[in-house]
mmCIF file of C-alpha atoms and ligand atoms in Angstrom:
data_model
loop_
_atom_site.group_PDB
_atom_site.id
_atom_site.type_symbol
_atom_site.label_atom_id
_atom_site.label_comp_id
_atom_site.label_asym_id
_atom_site.label_seq_id
_atom_site.Cartn_x
_atom_site.Cartn_y
_atom_site.Cartn_z
ATOM 1 C CA MET A 20 75.539 141.833 123.533
ATOM 2 C CA GLN A 21 72.458 143.993 124.009
ATOM 3 C CA GLN A 22 73.404 146.165 121.043
ATOM 4 C CA GLU A 23 74.059 143.162 118.820
ATOM 5 C CA LYS A 24 70.629 141.803 119.721
ATOM 6 C CA ALA A 25 68.935 145.075 118.837
ATOM 7 C CA VAL A 26 70.643 145.255 115.433
ATOM 8 C CA ASN A 27 69.631 141.733 114.540
ATOM 9 C CA ALA A 28 66.097 142.222 115.829
ATOM 10 C CA ASP A 29 65.662 145.035 113.328
ATOM 11 C CA LYS A 30 66.435 142.597 110.599
ATOM 12 C CA GLY A 31 64.017 140.044 111.897
ATOM 13 C CA VAL A 32 66.334 137.183 112.686
ATOM 14 C CA SER A 33 67.707 137.753 116.061
ATOM 15 C CA GLY A 34 66.849 135.863 119.157
ATOM 16 C CA ASN A 35 68.425 136.419 122.466
ATOM 17 C CA LEU A 36 72.096 135.871 121.759
ATOM 18 C CA SER A 37 72.794 135.166 125.404
ATOM 19 C CA GLY A 38 70.413 132.174 125.258
ATOM 20 C CA GLY A 39 69.284 130.065 122.309
ATOM 21 C CA ILE A 40 69.503 131.841 118.977
ATOM 22 C CA PHE A 41 65.731 131.580 118.578
ATOM 23 C CA THR A 42 64.723 132.474 122.115
ATOM 24 C CA GLY A 43 61.409 134.306 122.005
ATOM 25 C CA LYS A 44 61.003 133.780 118.253
ATOM 26 C CA LYS A 45 57.608 132.560 117.117
ATOM 27 C CA ALA A 46 57.584 129.935 114.410
ATOM 28 C CA LEU A 47 54.691 128.390 112.499
ATOM 29 C CA ILE A 48 55.539 124.992 111.008
ATOM 30 C CA LEU A 49 53.317 123.796 108.176
ATOM 31 C CA GLY A 50 53.716 120.213 106.989
ATOM 32 C CA VAL A 51 54.537 117.833 109.809
ATOM 33 C CA ALA A 52 52.943 114.429 109.256
ATOM 34 C CA ASN A 53 55.061 112.266 111.548
ATOM 35 C CA GLU A 54 58.478 111.964 113.185
ATOM 36 C CA ARG A 55 60.154 111.430 109.801
ATOM 37 C CA SER A 56 58.866 114.693 108.312
ATOM 38 C CA LEU A 57 61.490 117.197 107.225
ATOM 39 C CA GLY A 58 59.337 119.913 108.813
ATOM 40 C CA TRP A 59 59.626 118.091 112.110
ATOM 41 C CA ALA A 60 63.433 118.006 111.870
ATOM 42 C CA ILE A 61 63.439 121.787 111.352
ATOM 43 C CA ALA A 62 60.946 122.301 114.183
ATOM 44 C CA ARG A 63 63.170 120.351 116.571
ATOM 45 C CA LYS A 64 66.207 122.486 115.746
ATOM 46 C CA LEU A 65 64.189 125.673 116.199
ATOM 47 C CA HIS A 66 62.949 124.309 119.522
ATOM 48 C CA GLU A 67 66.507 123.560 120.612
ATOM 49 C CA GLY A 68 67.329 127.183 119.864
ATOM 50 C CA GLY A 69 64.484 128.336 122.090
ATOM 51 C CA ALA A 70 61.748 129.100 119.530
ATOM 52 C CA ARG A 71 58.067 129.050 120.415
ATOM 53 C CA LEU A 72 56.239 126.761 118.012
ATOM 54 C CA ALA A 73 52.868 126.390 116.294
ATOM 55 C CA PHE A 74 51.907 123.502 114.003
ATOM 56 C CA ASN A 75 49.204 122.606 111.528
ATOM 57 C CA TYR A 76 47.963 119.140 110.715
ATOM 58 C CA LEU A 77 46.027 117.792 107.769
ATOM 59 C CA GLY A 78 42.952 115.831 108.823
ATOM 60 C CA ASP A 79 42.061 113.755 111.878
ATOM 61 C CA ALA A 80 44.322 110.822 111.017
ATOM 62 C CA LEU A 81 47.408 113.017 110.981
ATOM 63 C CA GLU A 82 46.309 114.947 114.064
ATOM 64 C CA ARG A 83 46.861 111.748 116.032
ATOM 65 C CA ARG A 84 50.469 111.673 114.819
ATOM 66 C CA VAL A 85 51.209 115.396 114.963
ATOM 67 C CA ARG A 86 49.664 116.357 118.307
ATOM 68 C CA PRO A 87 51.950 114.249 120.543
ATOM 69 C CA LEU A 88 55.020 115.357 118.589
ATOM 70 C CA ALA A 89 54.028 119.009 118.788
ATOM 71 C CA GLU A 90 53.243 118.712 122.502
ATOM 72 C CA SER A 91 56.655 117.155 123.109
ATOM 73 C CA VAL A 92 58.258 120.450 122.053
ATOM 74 C CA GLY A 93 55.757 122.555 123.997
ATOM 75 C CA ALA A 94 53.756 123.728 120.969
ATOM 76 C CA GLU A 95 51.544 126.682 121.830
ATOM 77 C CA LEU A 96 49.162 126.160 118.937
ATOM 78 C CA ILE A 97 48.131 123.016 117.045
ATOM 79 C CA HIS A 98 45.505 123.748 114.438
ATOM 80 C CA PRO A 99 44.099 122.028 111.342
ATOM 81 C CA CYS A 100 44.961 123.552 107.990
ATOM 82 C CA ASP A 101 44.498 122.186 104.501
ATOM 83 C CA VAL A 102 46.482 124.640 102.367
ATOM 84 C CA SER A 103 44.205 124.069 99.379
ATOM 85 C CA ASP A 104 41.451 125.896 101.302
ATOM 86 C CA ASP A 105 41.790 129.677 101.739
ATOM 87 C CA ALA A 106 39.372 129.694 104.668
ATOM 88 C CA GLN A 107 41.545 127.202 106.554
ATOM 89 C CA ILE A 108 44.686 129.223 105.843
ATOM 90 C CA ASP A 109 42.919 132.352 107.097
ATOM 91 C CA ALA A 110 41.828 130.490 110.205
ATOM 92 C CA ILE A 111 45.275 129.282 111.244
ATOM 93 C CA PHE A 112 46.839 132.705 110.675
ATOM 94 C CA GLU A 113 44.028 134.289 112.715
ATOM 95 C CA GLN A 114 44.854 131.833 115.484
ATOM 96 C CA VAL A 115 48.519 132.812 115.294
ATOM 97 C CA ALA A 116 47.601 136.509 115.366
ATOM 98 C CA GLN A 117 45.362 136.026 118.397
ATOM 99 C CA LYS A 118 47.832 133.854 120.249
ATOM 100 C CA TRP A 119 51.053 135.696 119.511
ATOM 101 C CA GLY A 120 50.198 138.971 117.796
ATOM 102 C CA GLY A 121 53.161 138.383 115.501
ATOM 103 C CA LEU A 122 55.306 135.805 113.751
ATOM 104 C CA ASP A 123 59.038 135.525 113.057
ATOM 105 C CA ILE A 124 59.455 132.265 111.158
ATOM 106 C CA LEU A 125 57.252 130.386 108.699
ATOM 107 C CA VAL A 126 58.337 126.907 107.646
ATOM 108 C CA HIS A 127 56.482 125.615 104.576
ATOM 109 C CA SER A 128 57.171 121.904 104.257
ATOM 110 C CA VAL A 129 54.157 120.909 102.206
ATOM 111 C CA ALA A 130 53.750 119.098 98.906
ATOM 112 C CA PHE A 131 51.224 116.828 97.255
ATOM 113 C CA ALA A 132 50.552 115.224 93.886
ATOM 114 C CA ASN A 133 48.193 112.410 92.965
ATOM 115 C CA ARG A 134 49.970 109.074 93.060
ATOM 116 C CA GLU A 135 49.155 108.333 89.420
ATOM 117 C CA ASP A 136 51.019 111.499 88.453
ATOM 118 C CA LEU A 137 54.214 110.320 90.146
ATOM 119 C CA GLU A 138 54.907 107.438 87.782
ATOM 120 C CA GLY A 139 55.035 106.729 84.084
ATOM 121 C CA ARG A 140 54.955 109.526 81.530
ATOM 122 C CA PHE A 141 54.709 113.173 82.561
ATOM 123 C CA LEU A 142 52.930 113.598 79.255
ATOM 124 C CA ASN A 143 49.870 111.926 80.722
ATOM 125 C CA THR A 144 49.405 114.353 83.603
ATOM 126 C CA SER A 145 45.738 115.311 83.774
ATOM 127 C CA ARG A 146 44.570 118.918 83.989
ATOM 128 C CA ASP A 147 43.299 118.268 87.477
ATOM 129 C CA GLY A 148 46.460 116.455 88.576
ATOM 130 C CA PHE A 149 48.558 119.382 87.354
ATOM 131 C CA ARG A 150 46.307 121.866 89.163
ATOM 132 C CA VAL A 151 46.380 119.942 92.439
ATOM 133 C CA ALA A 152 50.169 119.574 92.472
ATOM 134 C CA MET A 153 50.692 123.255 91.665
ATOM 135 C CA ASP A 154 48.086 124.454 94.134
ATOM 136 C CA ILE A 155 49.246 122.469 97.157
ATOM 137 C CA SER A 156 52.980 122.359 96.444
ATOM 138 C CA ALA A 157 53.649 125.847 95.020
ATOM 139 C CA TYR A 158 50.731 128.274 95.339
ATOM 140 C CA SER A 159 50.381 127.467 99.042
ATOM 141 C CA LEU A 160 53.738 129.181 99.647
ATOM 142 C CA VAL A 161 52.392 132.387 98.114
ATOM 143 C CA ALA A 162 49.100 132.113 100.000
ATOM 144 C CA THR A 163 50.782 131.554 103.365
ATOM 145 C CA ALA A 164 53.524 134.149 102.812
ATOM 146 C CA ARG A 165 50.822 136.743 102.121
ATOM 147 C CA ARG A 166 49.149 135.987 105.469
ATOM 148 C CA ALA A 167 52.511 135.932 107.257
ATOM 149 C CA GLU A 168 53.642 139.358 106.026
ATOM 150 C CA PRO A 169 51.434 141.533 108.270
ATOM 151 C CA LEU A 170 52.391 139.410 111.278
ATOM 152 C CA MET A 171 56.122 139.738 110.620
ATOM 153 C CA LYS A 172 56.213 143.313 111.815
ATOM 154 C CA ASN A 173 59.910 143.195 112.734
ATOM 155 C CA GLY A 174 60.889 141.262 109.649
ATOM 156 C CA GLY A 175 61.070 137.518 109.503
ATOM 157 C CA THR A 176 62.044 134.488 107.538
ATOM 158 C CA ILE A 177 60.143 132.043 105.347
ATOM 159 C CA LEU A 178 61.572 128.677 104.402
ATOM 160 C CA THR A 179 60.347 126.023 101.984
ATOM 161 C CA LEU A 180 61.579 122.657 100.702
ATOM 162 C CA SER A 181 62.395 121.803 97.122
ATOM 163 C CA TYR A 182 64.086 119.064 95.125
ATOM 164 C CA TYR A 183 66.452 118.904 92.159
ATOM 165 C CA GLY A 184 63.648 117.519 89.981
ATOM 166 C CA ALA A 185 62.725 121.219 89.608
ATOM 167 C CA GLU A 186 65.770 121.695 87.381
ATOM 168 C CA LYS A 187 66.551 118.360 85.750
ATOM 169 C CA VAL A 188 64.425 115.422 84.734
ATOM 170 C CA VAL A 189 64.135 112.828 87.475
ATOM 171 C CA PRO A 190 62.073 109.905 86.159
ATOM 172 C CA ASN A 191 58.729 109.552 88.003
ATOM 173 C CA TYR A 192 59.070 112.886 89.797
ATOM 174 C CA ASN A 193 57.082 114.311 86.887
ATOM 175 C CA VAL A 194 54.471 116.925 87.806
ATOM 176 C CA MET A 195 56.131 117.457 91.171
ATOM 177 C CA GLY A 196 59.264 118.618 89.345
ATOM 178 C CA VAL A 197 57.177 121.200 87.532
ATOM 179 C CA ALA A 198 55.556 122.275 90.792
ATOM 180 C CA LYS A 199 58.978 122.587 92.468
ATOM 181 C CA ALA A 200 60.192 124.761 89.579
ATOM 182 C CA ALA A 201 57.202 127.036 90.240
ATOM 183 C CA LEU A 202 57.976 126.917 93.954
ATOM 184 C CA GLU A 203 61.606 127.984 93.438
ATOM 185 C CA ALA A 204 60.531 130.814 91.133
ATOM 186 C CA SER A 205 57.948 131.852 93.727
ATOM 187 C CA VAL A 206 60.743 132.005 96.326
ATOM 188 C CA ARG A 207 62.536 134.580 94.159
ATOM 189 C CA TYR A 208 59.471 136.731 93.483
ATOM 190 C CA LEU A 209 58.375 136.593 97.109
ATOM 191 C CA ALA A 210 61.888 137.513 98.253
ATOM 192 C CA TYR A 211 61.720 140.585 96.031
ATOM 193 C CA ASP A 212 58.273 141.623 97.260
ATOM 194 C CA LEU A 213 58.981 140.977 100.930
ATOM 195 C CA GLY A 214 62.573 142.227 101.058
ATOM 196 C CA PRO A 215 61.636 145.817 101.957
ATOM 197 C CA SER A 216 59.744 144.401 104.965
ATOM 198 C CA LYS A 217 62.973 142.594 105.950
ATOM 199 C CA ILE A 218 61.321 139.243 105.367
ATOM 200 C CA ARG A 219 63.656 136.686 103.817
ATOM 201 C CA VAL A 220 62.398 133.802 101.668
ATOM 202 C CA ASN A 221 64.521 130.772 100.852
ATOM 203 C CA ALA A 222 64.305 127.124 99.847
ATOM 204 C CA ILE A 223 66.396 124.095 100.672
ATOM 205 C CA SER A 224 66.789 121.733 97.732
ATOM 206 C CA ALA A 225 67.160 118.511 99.678
ATOM 207 C CA GLY A 226 68.415 115.158 98.506
ATOM 208 C CA PRO A 227 66.087 112.169 98.932
ATOM 209 C CA VAL A 228 65.044 111.224 102.462
ATOM 210 C CA LYS A 229 62.615 108.425 103.294
ATOM 211 C CA THR A 230 59.436 110.167 104.466
ATOM 212 C CA LEU A 231 55.708 109.731 103.979
ATOM 213 C CA ALA A 232 55.674 112.025 100.930
ATOM 214 C CA ALA A 233 58.681 110.240 99.417
ATOM 215 C CA ALA A 234 56.866 106.911 99.687
ATOM 216 C CA GLY A 235 54.448 108.177 97.029
ATOM 217 C CA ILE A 236 57.201 108.397 94.398
ATOM 218 C CA ARG A 237 57.677 105.271 92.335
ATOM 219 C CA ASN A 238 61.161 103.731 92.587
ATOM 220 C CA PHE A 239 62.105 106.065 95.424
ATOM 221 C CA ARG A 240 64.537 103.424 96.673
ATOM 222 C CA THR A 241 66.389 103.645 93.386
ATOM 223 C CA MET A 242 66.701 107.401 93.919
ATOM 224 C CA LEU A 243 68.152 106.801 97.368
ATOM 225 C CA ALA A 244 70.613 104.191 96.120
ATOM 226 C CA ALA A 245 71.690 106.369 93.188
ATOM 227 C CA ALA A 246 72.289 109.326 95.476
ATOM 228 C CA GLU A 247 74.454 107.214 97.736
ATOM 229 C CA GLU A 248 76.554 105.861 94.877
ATOM 230 C CA LYS A 249 76.875 108.919 92.688
ATOM 231 C CA THR A 250 77.158 111.973 94.910
ATOM 232 C CA PRO A 251 80.608 113.408 95.578
ATOM 233 C CA LEU A 252 80.166 112.664 99.286
ATOM 234 C CA ARG A 253 78.858 109.116 98.556
ATOM 235 C CA GLU A 254 76.159 109.331 101.190
ATOM 236 C CA ASN A 255 72.551 110.328 101.530
ATOM 237 C CA ILE A 256 71.442 113.232 103.604
ATOM 238 C CA SER A 257 69.273 112.849 106.705
ATOM 239 C CA ALA A 258 66.277 114.723 108.054
ATOM 240 C CA GLU A 259 68.598 116.031 110.784
ATOM 241 C CA ASP A 260 70.755 117.656 108.089
ATOM 242 C CA VAL A 261 67.648 119.453 106.854
ATOM 243 C CA GLY A 262 66.984 120.609 110.410
ATOM 244 C CA GLU A 263 70.499 121.994 110.705
ATOM 245 C CA MET A 264 70.369 123.891 107.424
ATOM 246 C CA GLY A 265 66.853 125.105 108.178
ATOM 247 C CA ALA A 266 67.992 126.524 111.499
ATOM 248 C CA PHE A 267 70.986 128.134 109.807
ATOM 249 C CA LEU A 268 68.780 129.846 107.215
ATOM 250 C CA CYS A 269 66.235 130.979 109.797
ATOM 251 C CA GLY A 270 68.922 132.196 112.177
ATOM 252 C CA PRO A 271 71.675 134.806 112.191
ATOM 253 C CA GLY A 272 73.752 132.809 109.669
ATOM 254 C CA GLY A 273 71.106 133.508 107.043
ATOM 255 C CA LEU A 274 70.861 137.218 107.801
ATOM 256 C CA HIS A 275 71.471 138.398 104.247
ATOM 257 C CA VAL A 276 70.376 135.296 102.372
ATOM 258 C CA THR A 277 67.116 135.655 100.482
ATOM 259 C CA GLY A 278 65.558 134.413 97.256
ATOM 260 C CA SER A 279 67.951 131.455 97.274
ATOM 261 C CA THR A 280 67.575 127.743 96.808
ATOM 262 C CA LEU A 281 70.410 126.090 98.717
ATOM 263 C CA TYR A 282 71.445 122.547 97.826
ATOM 264 C CA LEU A 283 71.605 120.016 100.625
ATOM 265 C CA ASP A 284 72.371 116.933 98.552
ATOM 266 C CA SER A 285 75.923 115.700 99.192
ATOM 267 C CA GLY A 286 76.867 117.517 95.981
ATOM 268 C CA ALA A 287 74.510 115.589 93.674
ATOM 269 C CA HIS A 288 73.635 118.722 91.690
ATOM 270 C CA ILE A 289 77.193 119.203 90.372
ATOM 271 C CA MET A 290 77.205 115.821 88.594
ATOM 272 C CA ALA A 291 76.493 115.531 84.894
ATOM 273 C CA VAL A 292 75.454 111.904 85.105
HETATM 274 P P1 LIG B 306 55.931 114.481 104.679
HETATM 275 O O1 LIG B 306 54.905 113.599 104.077
HETATM 276 O O2 LIG B 306 56.368 114.181 106.042
HETATM 277 O O3 LIG B 306 55.472 116.003 104.601
HETATM 278 C C1 LIG B 306 54.620 116.489 103.595
HETATM 279 C C2 LIG B 306 53.545 117.249 104.307
HETATM 280 O O4 LIG B 306 52.675 117.889 103.388
HETATM 281 C C3 LIG B 306 52.676 116.356 105.203
HETATM 282 O O5 LIG B 306 52.708 116.826 106.523
HETATM 283 C C4 LIG B 306 51.290 116.536 104.628
HETATM 284 O O6 LIG B 306 50.295 116.508 105.618
HETATM 285 C C5 LIG B 306 51.426 117.913 104.018
HETATM 286 N N1 LIG B 306 50.355 118.200 103.066
HETATM 287 C C6 LIG B 306 50.056 117.564 101.907
HETATM 288 N N2 LIG B 306 48.950 118.107 101.363
HETATM 289 C C7 LIG B 306 48.569 119.106 102.189
HETATM 290 C C8 LIG B 306 47.491 120.033 102.188
HETATM 291 N N3 LIG B 306 46.565 120.051 101.211
HETATM 292 N N4 LIG B 306 47.404 120.927 103.202
HETATM 293 C C9 LIG B 306 48.297 120.926 104.214
HETATM 294 N N5 LIG B 306 49.340 120.076 104.270
HETATM 295 C C10 LIG B 306 49.461 119.170 103.276
HETATM 296 O O7 LIG B 306 57.171 114.421 103.670
HETATM 297 P P2 LIG B 306 58.488 115.320 103.588
HETATM 298 O O8 LIG B 306 59.407 114.550 102.725
HETATM 299 O O9 LIG B 306 58.895 115.754 104.936
HETATM 300 O O10 LIG B 306 57.996 116.567 102.726
HETATM 301 C C11 LIG B 306 58.165 117.907 103.160
HETATM 302 C C12 LIG B 306 58.646 118.771 102.008
HETATM 303 O O11 LIG B 306 59.980 118.373 101.671
HETATM 304 C C13 LIG B 306 57.827 118.624 100.737
HETATM 305 O O12 LIG B 306 57.727 119.887 100.115
HETATM 306 C C14 LIG B 306 58.694 117.717 99.883
HETATM 307 O O13 LIG B 306 58.441 117.853 98.502
HETATM 308 C C15 LIG B 306 60.051 118.243 100.269
HETATM 309 N N6 LIG B 306 61.180 117.389 99.917
HETATM 310 C C16 LIG B 306 61.225 116.113 100.333
HETATM 311 C C17 LIG B 306 62.306 115.321 99.968
HETATM 312 C C18 LIG B 306 62.372 113.876 100.410
HETATM 313 O O14 LIG B 306 63.117 113.115 99.807
HETATM 314 N N7 LIG B 306 61.641 113.464 101.434
HETATM 315 C C19 LIG B 306 63.340 115.836 99.197
HETATM 316 C C20 LIG B 306 63.279 117.155 98.787
HETATM 317 C C21 LIG B 306 62.183 117.931 99.152
#
């Protein structure tokens, strides 16, 4: 058992195999807004596996939602961070460095586009709307991965969330689809850069789940209904499913998985119609 642990620790996934698979692992979760957040579902699974957790929140209003959730899983750090601001990203990573001196897992569960850019014609996306969506939903992965690298001294794992609108046209998803395409490409380039440091980078392409972010997409209910009717499994996924797959990718099961976008969509992506 001891030997197995040492081998895995070298590759930055480990955990104490005699306890939870994440025992002693330090995880920073970016992007919890409330109990429906996909980031929260992943955080809970990591907590169940014994991980030590840190969270960000965006603004005072969300702090009131995030703080009690984070405290319920014994969070060791709860810090503001708007990922569109380099100084705030620096600050939260400095906090992590001071508190833990290292990091094993980074969960990036962040996205934003202006509401007016999530309906109607993609053609009408403004320069600023395009910039904002790209900055917060895609560039922030690069910016946070860069700060995570020096803390992941024994290797580590970085996980983000995408959606099929990155690959195919999903009406109303618009600029967010373009941002997710950039995000998925960033996953591949980051995986290449960080591979020698034994840091893995992956994305989950999740089917629709009713969350705060999803509420901003026009006709989201239609997306949910379509997924239920047309997927091979004829059912929608849940936030808990995202938690399970997130834990798998961050844990020993994902040991040699990097640069990948894994579908968690009841098979929706195999359908032509
Ligand atoms: P959510 O609203 O719970 O989470 C989105 C998070 O992004 C929030 O916590 C919000 O505070 C954060 N955020 C937005 N702008 C930010 C900024 N400037 N700085 C820091 N944080 C910021 O919704 P969710 O559905 O859990 O979204 C999490 C991720 O999952 C997103 O990347 C989303 O695109 C992706 N995703 C969601 C679905 C779905 O159907 N819900 C499907 C596939 C992928």
